PDB file of C-alpha atoms in Angstrom:
ATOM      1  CA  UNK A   1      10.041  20.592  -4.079  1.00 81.00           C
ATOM      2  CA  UNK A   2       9.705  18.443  -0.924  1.00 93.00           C
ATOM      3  CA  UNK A   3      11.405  14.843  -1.047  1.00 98.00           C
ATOM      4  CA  UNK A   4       9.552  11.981  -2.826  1.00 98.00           C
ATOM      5  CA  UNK A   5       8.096   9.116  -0.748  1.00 98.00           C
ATOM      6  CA  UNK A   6       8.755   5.839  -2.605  1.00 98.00           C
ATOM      7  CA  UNK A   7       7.074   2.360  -1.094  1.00 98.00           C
ATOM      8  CA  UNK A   8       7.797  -0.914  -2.334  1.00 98.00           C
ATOM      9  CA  UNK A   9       4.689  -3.021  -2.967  1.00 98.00           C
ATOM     10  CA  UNK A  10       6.626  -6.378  -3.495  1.00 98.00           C
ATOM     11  CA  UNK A  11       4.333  -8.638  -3.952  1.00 97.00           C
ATOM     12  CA  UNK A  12       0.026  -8.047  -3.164  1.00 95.00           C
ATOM     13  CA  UNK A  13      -1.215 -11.553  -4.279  1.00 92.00           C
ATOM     14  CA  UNK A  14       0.055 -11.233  -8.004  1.00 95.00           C
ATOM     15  CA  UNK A  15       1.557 -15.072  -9.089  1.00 94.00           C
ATOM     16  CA  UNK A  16       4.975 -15.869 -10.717  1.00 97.00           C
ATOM     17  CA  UNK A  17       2.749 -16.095 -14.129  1.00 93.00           C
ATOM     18  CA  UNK A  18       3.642 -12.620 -14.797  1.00 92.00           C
ATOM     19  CA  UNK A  19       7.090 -12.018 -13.520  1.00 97.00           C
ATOM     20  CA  UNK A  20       9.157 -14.686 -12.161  1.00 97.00           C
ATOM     21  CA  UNK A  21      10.947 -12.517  -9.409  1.00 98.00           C
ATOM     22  CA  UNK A  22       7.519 -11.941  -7.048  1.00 98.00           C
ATOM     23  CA  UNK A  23       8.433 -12.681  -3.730  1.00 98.00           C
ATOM     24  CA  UNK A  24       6.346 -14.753  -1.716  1.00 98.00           C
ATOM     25  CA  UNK A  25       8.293 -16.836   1.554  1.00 97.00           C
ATOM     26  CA  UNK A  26       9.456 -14.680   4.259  1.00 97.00           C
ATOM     27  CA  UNK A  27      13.084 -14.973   2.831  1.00 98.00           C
ATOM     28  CA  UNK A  28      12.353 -13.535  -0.684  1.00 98.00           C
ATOM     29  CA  UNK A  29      10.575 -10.427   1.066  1.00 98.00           C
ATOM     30  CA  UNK A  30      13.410  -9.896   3.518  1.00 98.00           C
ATOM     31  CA  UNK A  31      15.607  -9.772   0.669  1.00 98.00           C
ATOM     32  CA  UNK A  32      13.743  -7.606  -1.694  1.00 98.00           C
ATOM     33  CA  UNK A  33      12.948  -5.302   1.024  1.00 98.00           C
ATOM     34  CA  UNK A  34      16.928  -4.615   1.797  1.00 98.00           C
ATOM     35  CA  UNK A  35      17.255  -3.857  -2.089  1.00 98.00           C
ATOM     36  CA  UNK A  36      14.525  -1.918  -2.547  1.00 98.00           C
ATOM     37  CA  UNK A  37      15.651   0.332   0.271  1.00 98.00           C
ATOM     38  CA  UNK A  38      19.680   0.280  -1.330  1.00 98.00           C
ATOM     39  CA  UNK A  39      17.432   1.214  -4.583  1.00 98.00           C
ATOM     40  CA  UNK A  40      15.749   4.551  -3.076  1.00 98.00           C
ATOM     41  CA  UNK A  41      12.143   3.438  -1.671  1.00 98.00           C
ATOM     42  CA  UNK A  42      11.698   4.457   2.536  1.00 98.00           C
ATOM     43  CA  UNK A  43       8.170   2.118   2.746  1.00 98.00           C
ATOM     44  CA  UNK A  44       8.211  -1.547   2.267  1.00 98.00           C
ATOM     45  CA  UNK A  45       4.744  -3.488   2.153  1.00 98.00           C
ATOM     46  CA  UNK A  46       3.995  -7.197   1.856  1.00 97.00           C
ATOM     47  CA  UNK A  47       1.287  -9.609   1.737  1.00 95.00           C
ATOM     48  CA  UNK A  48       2.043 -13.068   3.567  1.00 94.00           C
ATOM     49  CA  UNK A  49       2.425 -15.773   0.837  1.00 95.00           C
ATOM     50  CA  UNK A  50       2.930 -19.946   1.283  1.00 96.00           C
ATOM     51  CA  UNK A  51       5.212 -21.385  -0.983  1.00 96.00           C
ATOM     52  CA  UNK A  52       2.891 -21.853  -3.936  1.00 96.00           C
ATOM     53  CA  UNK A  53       1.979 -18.491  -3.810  1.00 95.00           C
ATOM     54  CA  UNK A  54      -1.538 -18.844  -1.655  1.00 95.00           C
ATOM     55  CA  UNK A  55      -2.878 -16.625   0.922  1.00 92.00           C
ATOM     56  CA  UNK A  56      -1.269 -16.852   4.433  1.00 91.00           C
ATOM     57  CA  UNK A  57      -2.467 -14.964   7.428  1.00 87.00           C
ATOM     58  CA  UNK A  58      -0.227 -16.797   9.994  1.00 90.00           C
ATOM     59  CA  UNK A  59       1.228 -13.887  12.524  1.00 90.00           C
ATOM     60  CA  UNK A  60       4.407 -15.757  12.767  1.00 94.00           C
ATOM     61  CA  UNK A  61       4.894 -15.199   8.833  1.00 95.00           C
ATOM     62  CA  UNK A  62       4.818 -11.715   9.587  1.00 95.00           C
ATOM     63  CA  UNK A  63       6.940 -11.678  12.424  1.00 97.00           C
ATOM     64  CA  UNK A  64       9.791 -13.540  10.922  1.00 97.00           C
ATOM     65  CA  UNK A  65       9.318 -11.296   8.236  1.00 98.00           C
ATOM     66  CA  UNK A  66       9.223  -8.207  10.043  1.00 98.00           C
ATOM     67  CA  UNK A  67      12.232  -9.357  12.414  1.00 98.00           C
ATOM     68  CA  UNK A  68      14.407  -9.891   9.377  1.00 98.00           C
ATOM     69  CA  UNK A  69      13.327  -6.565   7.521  1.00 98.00           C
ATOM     70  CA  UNK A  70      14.491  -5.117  10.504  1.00 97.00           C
ATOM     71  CA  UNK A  71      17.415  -6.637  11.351  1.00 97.00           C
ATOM     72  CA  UNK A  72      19.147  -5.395   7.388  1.00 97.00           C
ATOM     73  CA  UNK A  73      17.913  -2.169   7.045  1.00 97.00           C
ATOM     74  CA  UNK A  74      15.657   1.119   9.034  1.00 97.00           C
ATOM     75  CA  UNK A  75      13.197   0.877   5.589  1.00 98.00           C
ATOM     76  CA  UNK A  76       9.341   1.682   6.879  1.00 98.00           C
ATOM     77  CA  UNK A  77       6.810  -1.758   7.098  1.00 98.00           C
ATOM     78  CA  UNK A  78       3.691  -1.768   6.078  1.00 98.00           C
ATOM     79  CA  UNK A  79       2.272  -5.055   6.662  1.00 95.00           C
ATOM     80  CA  UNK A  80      -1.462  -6.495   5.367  1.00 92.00           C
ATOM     81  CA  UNK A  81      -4.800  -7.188   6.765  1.00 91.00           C
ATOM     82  CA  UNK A  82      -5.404  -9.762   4.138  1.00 80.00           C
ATOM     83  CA  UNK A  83      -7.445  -7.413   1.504  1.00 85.00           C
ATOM     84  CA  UNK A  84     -10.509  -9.660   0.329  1.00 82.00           C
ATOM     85  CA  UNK A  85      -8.561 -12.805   0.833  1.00 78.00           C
ATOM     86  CA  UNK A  86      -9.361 -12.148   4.906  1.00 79.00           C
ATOM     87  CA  UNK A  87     -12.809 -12.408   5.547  1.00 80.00           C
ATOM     88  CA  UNK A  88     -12.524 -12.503   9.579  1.00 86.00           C
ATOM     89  CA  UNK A  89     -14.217  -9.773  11.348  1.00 93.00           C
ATOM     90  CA  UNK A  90     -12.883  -7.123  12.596  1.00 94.00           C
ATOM     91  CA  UNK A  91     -10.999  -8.107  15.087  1.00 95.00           C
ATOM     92  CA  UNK A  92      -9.473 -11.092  13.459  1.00 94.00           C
ATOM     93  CA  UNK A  93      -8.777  -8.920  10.516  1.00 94.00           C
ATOM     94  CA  UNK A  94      -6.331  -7.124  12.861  1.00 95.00           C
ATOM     95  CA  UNK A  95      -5.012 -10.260  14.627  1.00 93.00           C
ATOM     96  CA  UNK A  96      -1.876 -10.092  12.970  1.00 93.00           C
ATOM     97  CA  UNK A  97      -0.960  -6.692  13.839  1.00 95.00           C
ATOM     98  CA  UNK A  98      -1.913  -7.273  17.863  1.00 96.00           C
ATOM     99  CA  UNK A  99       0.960 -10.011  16.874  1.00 96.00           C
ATOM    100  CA  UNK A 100       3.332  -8.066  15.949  1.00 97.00           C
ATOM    101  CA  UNK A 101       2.860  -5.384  18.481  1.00 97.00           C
ATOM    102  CA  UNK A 102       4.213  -7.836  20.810  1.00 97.00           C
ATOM    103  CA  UNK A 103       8.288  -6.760  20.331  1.00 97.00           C
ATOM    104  CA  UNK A 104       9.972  -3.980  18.832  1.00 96.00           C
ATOM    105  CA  UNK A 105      11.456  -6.057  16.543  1.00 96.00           C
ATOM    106  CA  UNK A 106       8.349  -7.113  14.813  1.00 97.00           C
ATOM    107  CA  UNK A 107       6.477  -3.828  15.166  1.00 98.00           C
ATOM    108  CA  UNK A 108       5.430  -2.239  11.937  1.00 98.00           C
ATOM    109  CA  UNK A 109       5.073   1.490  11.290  1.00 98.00           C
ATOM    110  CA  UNK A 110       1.776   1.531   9.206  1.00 98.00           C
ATOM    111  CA  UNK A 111      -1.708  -0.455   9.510  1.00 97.00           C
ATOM    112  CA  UNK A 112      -3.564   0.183   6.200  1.00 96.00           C
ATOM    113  CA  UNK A 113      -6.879   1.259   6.144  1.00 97.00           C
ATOM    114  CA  UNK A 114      -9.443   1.001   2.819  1.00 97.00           C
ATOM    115  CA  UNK A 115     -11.655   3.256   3.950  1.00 97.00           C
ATOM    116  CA  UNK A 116     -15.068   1.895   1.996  1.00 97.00           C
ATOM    117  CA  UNK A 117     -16.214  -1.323   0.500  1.00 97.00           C
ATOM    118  CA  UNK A 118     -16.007  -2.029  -3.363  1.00 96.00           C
ATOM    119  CA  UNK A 119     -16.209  -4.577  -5.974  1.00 96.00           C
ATOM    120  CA  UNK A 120     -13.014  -6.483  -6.832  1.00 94.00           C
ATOM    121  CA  UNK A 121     -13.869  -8.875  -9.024  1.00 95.00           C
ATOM    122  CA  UNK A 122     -11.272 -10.232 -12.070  1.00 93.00           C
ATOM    123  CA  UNK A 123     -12.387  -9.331 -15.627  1.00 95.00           C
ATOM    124  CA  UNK A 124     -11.353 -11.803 -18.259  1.00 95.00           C
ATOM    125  CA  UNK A 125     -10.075  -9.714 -21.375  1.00 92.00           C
ATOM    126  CA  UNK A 126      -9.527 -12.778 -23.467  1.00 93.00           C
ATOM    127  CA  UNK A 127     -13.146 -14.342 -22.801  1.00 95.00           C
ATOM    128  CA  UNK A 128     -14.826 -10.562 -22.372  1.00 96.00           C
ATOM    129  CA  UNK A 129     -16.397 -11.944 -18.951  1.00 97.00           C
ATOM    130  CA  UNK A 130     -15.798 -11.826 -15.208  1.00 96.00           C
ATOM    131  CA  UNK A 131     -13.664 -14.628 -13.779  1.00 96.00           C
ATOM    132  CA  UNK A 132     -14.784 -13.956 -10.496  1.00 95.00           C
ATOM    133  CA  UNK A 133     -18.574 -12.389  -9.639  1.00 96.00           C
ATOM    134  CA  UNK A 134     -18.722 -12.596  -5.899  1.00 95.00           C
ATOM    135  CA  UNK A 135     -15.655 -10.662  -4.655  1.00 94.00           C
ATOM    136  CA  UNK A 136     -16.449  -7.790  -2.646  1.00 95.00           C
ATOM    137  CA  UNK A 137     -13.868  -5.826  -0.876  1.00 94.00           C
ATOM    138  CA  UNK A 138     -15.784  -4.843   2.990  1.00 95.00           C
ATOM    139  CA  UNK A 139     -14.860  -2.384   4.791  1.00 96.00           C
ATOM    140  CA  UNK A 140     -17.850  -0.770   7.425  1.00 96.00           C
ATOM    141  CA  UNK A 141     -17.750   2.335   8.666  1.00 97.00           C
ATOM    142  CA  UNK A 142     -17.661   0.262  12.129  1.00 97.00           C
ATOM    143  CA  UNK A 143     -14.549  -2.034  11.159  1.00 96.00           C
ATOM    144  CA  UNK A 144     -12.957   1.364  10.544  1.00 97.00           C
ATOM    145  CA  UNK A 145     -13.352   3.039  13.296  1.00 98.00           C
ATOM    146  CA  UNK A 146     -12.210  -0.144  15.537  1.00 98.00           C
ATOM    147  CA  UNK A 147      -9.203  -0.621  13.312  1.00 97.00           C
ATOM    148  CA  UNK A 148      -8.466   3.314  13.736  1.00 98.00           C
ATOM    149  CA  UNK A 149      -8.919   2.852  17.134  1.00 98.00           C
ATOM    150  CA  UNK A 150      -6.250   0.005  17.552  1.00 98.00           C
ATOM    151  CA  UNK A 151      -3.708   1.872  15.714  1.00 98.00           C
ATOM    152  CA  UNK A 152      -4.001   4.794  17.643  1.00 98.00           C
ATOM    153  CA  UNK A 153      -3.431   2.576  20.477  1.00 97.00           C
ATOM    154  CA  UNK A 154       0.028   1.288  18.660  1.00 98.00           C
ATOM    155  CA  UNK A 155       0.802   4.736  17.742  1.00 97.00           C
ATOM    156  CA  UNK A 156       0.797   3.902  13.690  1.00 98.00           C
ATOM    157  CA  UNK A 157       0.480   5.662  11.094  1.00 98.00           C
ATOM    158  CA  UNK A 158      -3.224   4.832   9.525  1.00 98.00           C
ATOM    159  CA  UNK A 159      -2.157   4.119   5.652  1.00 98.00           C
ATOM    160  CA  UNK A 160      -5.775   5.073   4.638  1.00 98.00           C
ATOM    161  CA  UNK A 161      -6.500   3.537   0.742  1.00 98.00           C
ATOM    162  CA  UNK A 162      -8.781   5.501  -1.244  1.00 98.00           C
ATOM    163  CA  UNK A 163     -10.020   3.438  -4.462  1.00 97.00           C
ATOM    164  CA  UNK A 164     -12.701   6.246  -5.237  1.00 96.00           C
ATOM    165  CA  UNK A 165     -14.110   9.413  -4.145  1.00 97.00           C
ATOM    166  CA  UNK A 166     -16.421   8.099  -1.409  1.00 97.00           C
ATOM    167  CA  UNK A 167     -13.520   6.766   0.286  1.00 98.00           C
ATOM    168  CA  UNK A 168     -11.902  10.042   0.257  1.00 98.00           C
ATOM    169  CA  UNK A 169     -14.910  11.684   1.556  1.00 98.00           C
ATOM    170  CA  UNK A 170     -14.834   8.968   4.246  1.00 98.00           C
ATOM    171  CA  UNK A 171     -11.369  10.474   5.521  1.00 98.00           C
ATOM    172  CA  UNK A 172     -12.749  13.570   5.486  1.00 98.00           C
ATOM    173  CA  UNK A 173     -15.547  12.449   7.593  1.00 98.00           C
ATOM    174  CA  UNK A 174     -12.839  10.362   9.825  1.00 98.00           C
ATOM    175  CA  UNK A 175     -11.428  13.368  10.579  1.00 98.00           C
ATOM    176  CA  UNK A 176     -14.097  15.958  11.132  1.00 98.00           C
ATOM    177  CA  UNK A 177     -15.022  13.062  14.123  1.00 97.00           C
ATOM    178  CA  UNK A 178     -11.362  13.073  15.641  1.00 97.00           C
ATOM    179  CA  UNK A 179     -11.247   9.097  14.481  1.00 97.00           C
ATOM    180  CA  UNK A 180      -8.174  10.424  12.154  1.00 98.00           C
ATOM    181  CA  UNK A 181      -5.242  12.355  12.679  1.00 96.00           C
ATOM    182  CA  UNK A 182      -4.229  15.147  10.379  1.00 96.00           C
ATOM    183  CA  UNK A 183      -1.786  14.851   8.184  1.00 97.00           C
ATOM    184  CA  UNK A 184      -3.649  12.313   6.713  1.00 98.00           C
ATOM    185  CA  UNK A 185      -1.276   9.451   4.457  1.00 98.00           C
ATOM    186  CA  UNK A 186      -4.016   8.777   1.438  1.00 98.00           C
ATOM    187  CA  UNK A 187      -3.247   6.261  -1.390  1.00 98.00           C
ATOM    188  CA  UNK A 188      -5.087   6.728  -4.011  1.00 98.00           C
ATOM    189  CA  UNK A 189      -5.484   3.351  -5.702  1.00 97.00           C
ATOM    190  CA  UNK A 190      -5.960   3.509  -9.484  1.00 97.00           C
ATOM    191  CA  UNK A 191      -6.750   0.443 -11.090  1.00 96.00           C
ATOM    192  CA  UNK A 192      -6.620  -1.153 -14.917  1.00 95.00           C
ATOM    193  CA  UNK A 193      -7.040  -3.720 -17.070  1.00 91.00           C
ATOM    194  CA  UNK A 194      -8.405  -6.797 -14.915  1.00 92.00           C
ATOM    195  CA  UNK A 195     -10.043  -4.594 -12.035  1.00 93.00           C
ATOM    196  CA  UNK A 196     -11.923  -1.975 -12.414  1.00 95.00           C
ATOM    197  CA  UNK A 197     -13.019  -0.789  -8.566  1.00 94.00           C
ATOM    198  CA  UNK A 198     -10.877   2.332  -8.574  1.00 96.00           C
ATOM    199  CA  UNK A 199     -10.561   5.373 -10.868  1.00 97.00           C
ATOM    200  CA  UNK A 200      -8.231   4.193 -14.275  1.00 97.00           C
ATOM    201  CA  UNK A 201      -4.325   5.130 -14.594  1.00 96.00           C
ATOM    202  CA  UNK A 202      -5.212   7.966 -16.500  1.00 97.00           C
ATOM    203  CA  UNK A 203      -4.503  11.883 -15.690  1.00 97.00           C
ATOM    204  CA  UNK A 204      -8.393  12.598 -15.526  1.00 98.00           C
ATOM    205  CA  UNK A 205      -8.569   9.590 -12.626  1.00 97.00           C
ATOM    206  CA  UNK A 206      -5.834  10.717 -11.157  1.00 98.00           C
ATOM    207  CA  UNK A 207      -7.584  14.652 -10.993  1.00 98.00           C
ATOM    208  CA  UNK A 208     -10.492  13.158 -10.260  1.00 97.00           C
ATOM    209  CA  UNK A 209      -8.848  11.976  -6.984  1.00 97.00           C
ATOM    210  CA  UNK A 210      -6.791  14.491  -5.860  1.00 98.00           C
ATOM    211  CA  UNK A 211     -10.022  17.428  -6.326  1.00 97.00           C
ATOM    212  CA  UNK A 212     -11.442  15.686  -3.315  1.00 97.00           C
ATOM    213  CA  UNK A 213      -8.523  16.133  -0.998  1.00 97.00           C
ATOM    214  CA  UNK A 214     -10.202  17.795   2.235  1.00 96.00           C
ATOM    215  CA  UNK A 215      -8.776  21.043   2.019  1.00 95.00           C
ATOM    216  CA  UNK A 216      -9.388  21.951   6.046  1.00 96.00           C
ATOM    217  CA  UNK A 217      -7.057  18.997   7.175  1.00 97.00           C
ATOM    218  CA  UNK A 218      -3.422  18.906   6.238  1.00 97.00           C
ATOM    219  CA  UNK A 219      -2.605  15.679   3.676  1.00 98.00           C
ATOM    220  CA  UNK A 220      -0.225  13.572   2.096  1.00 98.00           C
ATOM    221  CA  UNK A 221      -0.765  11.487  -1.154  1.00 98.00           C
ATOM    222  CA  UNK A 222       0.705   8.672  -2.951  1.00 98.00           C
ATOM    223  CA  UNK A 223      -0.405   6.809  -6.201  1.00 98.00           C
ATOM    224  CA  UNK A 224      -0.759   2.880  -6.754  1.00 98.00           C
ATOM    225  CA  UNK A 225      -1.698   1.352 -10.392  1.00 98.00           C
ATOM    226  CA  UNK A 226      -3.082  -1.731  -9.258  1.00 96.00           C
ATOM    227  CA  UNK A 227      -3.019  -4.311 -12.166  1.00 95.00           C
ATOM    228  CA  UNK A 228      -1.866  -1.103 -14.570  1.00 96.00           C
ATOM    229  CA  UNK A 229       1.126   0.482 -15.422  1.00 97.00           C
ATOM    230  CA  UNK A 230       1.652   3.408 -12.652  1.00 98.00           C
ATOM    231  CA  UNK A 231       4.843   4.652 -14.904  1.00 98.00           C
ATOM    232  CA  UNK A 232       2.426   6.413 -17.272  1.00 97.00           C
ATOM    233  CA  UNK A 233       1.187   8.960 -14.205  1.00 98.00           C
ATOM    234  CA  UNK A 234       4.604   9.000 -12.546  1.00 98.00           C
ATOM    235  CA  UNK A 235       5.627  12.029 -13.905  1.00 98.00           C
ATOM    236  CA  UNK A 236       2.208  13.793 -13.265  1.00 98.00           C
ATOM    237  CA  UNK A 237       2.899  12.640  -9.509  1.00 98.00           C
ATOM    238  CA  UNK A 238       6.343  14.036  -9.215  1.00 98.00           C
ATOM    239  CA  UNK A 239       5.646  16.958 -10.384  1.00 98.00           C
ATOM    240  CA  UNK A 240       2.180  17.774  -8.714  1.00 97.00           C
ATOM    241  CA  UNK A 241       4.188  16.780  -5.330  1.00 97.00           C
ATOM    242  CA  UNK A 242       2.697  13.414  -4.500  1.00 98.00           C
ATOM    243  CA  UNK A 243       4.407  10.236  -3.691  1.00 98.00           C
ATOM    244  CA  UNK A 244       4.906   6.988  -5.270  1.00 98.00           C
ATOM    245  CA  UNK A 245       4.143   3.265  -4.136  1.00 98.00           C
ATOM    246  CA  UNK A 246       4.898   0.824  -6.302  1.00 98.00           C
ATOM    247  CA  UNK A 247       6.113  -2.901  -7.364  1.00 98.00           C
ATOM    248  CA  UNK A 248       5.597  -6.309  -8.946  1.00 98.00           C
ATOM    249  CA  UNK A 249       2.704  -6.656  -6.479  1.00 97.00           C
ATOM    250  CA  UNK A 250       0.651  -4.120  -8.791  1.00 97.00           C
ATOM    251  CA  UNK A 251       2.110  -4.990 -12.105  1.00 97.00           C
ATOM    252  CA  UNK A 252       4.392  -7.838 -13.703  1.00 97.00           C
ATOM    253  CA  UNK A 253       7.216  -4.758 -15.281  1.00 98.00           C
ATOM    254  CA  UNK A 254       9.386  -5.405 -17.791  1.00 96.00           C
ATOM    255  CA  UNK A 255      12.476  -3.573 -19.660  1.00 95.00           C
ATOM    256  CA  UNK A 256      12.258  -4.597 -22.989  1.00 94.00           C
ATOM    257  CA  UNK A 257      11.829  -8.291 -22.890  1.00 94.00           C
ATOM    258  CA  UNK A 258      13.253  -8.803 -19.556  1.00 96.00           C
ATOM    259  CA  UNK A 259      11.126  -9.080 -16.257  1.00 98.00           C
ATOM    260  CA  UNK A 260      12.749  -6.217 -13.666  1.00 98.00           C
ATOM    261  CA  UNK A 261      12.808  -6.752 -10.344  1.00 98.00           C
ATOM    262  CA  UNK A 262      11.070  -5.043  -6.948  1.00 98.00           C
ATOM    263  CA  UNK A 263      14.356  -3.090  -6.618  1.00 98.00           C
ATOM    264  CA  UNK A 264      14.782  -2.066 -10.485  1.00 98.00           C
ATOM    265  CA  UNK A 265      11.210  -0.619 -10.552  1.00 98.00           C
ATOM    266  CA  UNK A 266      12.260   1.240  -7.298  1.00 98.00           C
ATOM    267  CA  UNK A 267      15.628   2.563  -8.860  1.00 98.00           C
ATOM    268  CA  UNK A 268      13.743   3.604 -12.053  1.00 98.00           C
ATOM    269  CA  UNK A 269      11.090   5.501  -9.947  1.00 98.00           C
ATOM    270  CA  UNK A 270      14.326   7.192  -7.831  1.00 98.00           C
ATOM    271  CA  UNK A 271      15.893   7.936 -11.353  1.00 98.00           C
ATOM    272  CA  UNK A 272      12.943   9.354 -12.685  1.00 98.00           C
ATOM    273  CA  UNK A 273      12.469  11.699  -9.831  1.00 98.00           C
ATOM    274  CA  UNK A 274      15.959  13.239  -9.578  1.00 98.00           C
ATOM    275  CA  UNK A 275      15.635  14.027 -13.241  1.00 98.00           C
ATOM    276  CA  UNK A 276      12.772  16.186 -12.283  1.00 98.00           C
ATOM    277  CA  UNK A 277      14.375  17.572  -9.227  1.00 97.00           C
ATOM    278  CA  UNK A 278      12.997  15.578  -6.325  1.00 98.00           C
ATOM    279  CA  UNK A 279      15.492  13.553  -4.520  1.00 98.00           C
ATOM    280  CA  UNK A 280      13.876   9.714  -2.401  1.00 98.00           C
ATOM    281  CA  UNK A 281      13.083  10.708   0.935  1.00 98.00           C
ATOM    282  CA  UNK A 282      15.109   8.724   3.424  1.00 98.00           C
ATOM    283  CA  UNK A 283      13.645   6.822   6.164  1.00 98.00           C
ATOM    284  CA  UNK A 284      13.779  10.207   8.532  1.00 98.00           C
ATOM    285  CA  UNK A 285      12.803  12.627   6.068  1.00 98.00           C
ATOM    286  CA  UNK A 286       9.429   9.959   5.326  1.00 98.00           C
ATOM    287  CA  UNK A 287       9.220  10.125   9.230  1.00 98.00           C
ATOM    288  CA  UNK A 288       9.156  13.442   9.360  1.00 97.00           C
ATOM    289  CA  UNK A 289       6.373  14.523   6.660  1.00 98.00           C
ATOM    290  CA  UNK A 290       4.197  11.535   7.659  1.00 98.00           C
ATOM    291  CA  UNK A 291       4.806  12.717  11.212  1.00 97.00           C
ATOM    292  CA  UNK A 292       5.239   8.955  12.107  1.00 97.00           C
ATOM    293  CA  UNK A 293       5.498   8.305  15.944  1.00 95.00           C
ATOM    294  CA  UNK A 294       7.319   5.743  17.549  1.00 95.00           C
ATOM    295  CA  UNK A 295       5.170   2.641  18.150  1.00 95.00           C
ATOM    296  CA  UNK A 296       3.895   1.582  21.742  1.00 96.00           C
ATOM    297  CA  UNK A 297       4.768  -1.727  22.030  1.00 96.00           C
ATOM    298  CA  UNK A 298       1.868  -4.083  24.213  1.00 90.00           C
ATOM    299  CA  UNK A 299       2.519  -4.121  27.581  1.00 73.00           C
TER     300      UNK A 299
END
């Protein structure tokens, strides 16, 4: 079977409440991204966090971050555009990334794209209530195409996020028009226990996903458990032939009683794979099925 894709989500906006070894200054990331890649994973993405753990959309965050990622290790970046915490248009949405397009040094590999507009609000399990009621993930059809347009520009690689089947059918759409490249890198985000915008960790979401792959345009898939436990699909994904993205970002994971860190999720992911016959993918070999070009830095 082809070689297994593993991405390091390191941190997302999950706090230090959960596991203690989240990464949030540009340090910590830097750090976790160089062990992570020692552990197995080719894709490293990041949210920018301020020392308590906040929000941070400052470009320079991500191109100190960037320059030190690159600086230990060839291991794939996949920065942000803030998720909900961003509410900019679409332009400033991408701000960061015009940033960082500025030097090869700082240059990413992927922009992400969430290719439709959902509810994200945070269920309460304790109180049986939402803790939030106004959070809404938007994404237009027109902020899409201008944020496909840019990284075409860049020469990225679109990460396109499916949470449901519209979103899927959106790619499909995206690529009938020529707005999308094939092969097409779709992350089919799964979601549990605090969210529920995408289809649950469970083999039936997971099917329901993958049935709507566009079978006219060549693609590539990976899985995310966001707020769930992605280890109970991971060996449906390795064997099926997708790809794995994962980290504390997602999920606070523990062995036993002890909180693991970004790079012992990654190992146990890389272990779990070879024991079904699919060796990591190195940084060329991810090149190389993603088709990733190298990016055009601004002039």
């Amino acid at each position: 079977m082809e070689k297994i894709i593993i991405e390091a989500r390191v941190n997302e906006l999950a706090t230090r409440q959960g596991n203690p070894h989240v990464p949030f200054l540009p340090a910590e990331i830097i750090a976790d991204a160089k062990a992570c890649y020692d552990a197995g994973a080719s894709i490293v993405h990041f949210h920018g966090r301020n020392a308590d753990g906040t929000p941070s959309h400052d470009p320079n965050f991500y191109l100190e971050t960037n320059a030190g990622i690159r600086a230990q290790s060839d291991i794939l970046i996949h920065p942000t555009l803030g998720y909900v915490a961003n509410d900019a248009d679409a332009k400033g949405r991408f701000a960061a990334i015009e940033e960082m397009m500025k030097s090869a040094d700082t240059a990413p590999d992927f922009a992400p794209m969430d290719t439709g507009s959902v509810n994200v609000d945070w269920w309460n399990p304790t109180e049986g209530k939402y803790d939030t009621t106004e959070l809404i993930y938007k994404n237009s059809t027109g902020t899409l195409m201008y944020f496909a347009e840019r990284i075409r520009h860049y020469n990225l690689t679109p990460y396109l996020v499916s949470w449901n089947v519209s979103f899927t059918r959106q790619i499909e759409q995206f690529l009938k028009m020529g707005v999308l490249d094939a092969p097409a890198y779709v992350c089919f985000c799964m979601t549990d226990e605090i969210i529920f915008a995408g289809h649950p960790g469970t083999e039936a979401g997971l099917d329901a996903h993958t049935a709507f792959l566009p079978p006219e345009f060549e693609t590539v898939w990976t899985v995310v458990n966001y707020k769930g436990d992605l280890f109970e699909l991971t060996e449906k994904i390795i064997r099926q032939g997708g790809h794995i993205s994962i980290g504390l970002g997602d999920y606070a994971y523990m062995d036993g009683a002890r909180h693991m860190t970004n790079a012992e999720v990654i190992a146990k992911v890389a272990d779990q794979a070879r024991s079904l016959g699919r060796e990591p993918a190195t940084v060329a070999e991810t090149r190389r099925i993603l088709n990733i070009k190298t990016p055009r830095i601004a002039a």
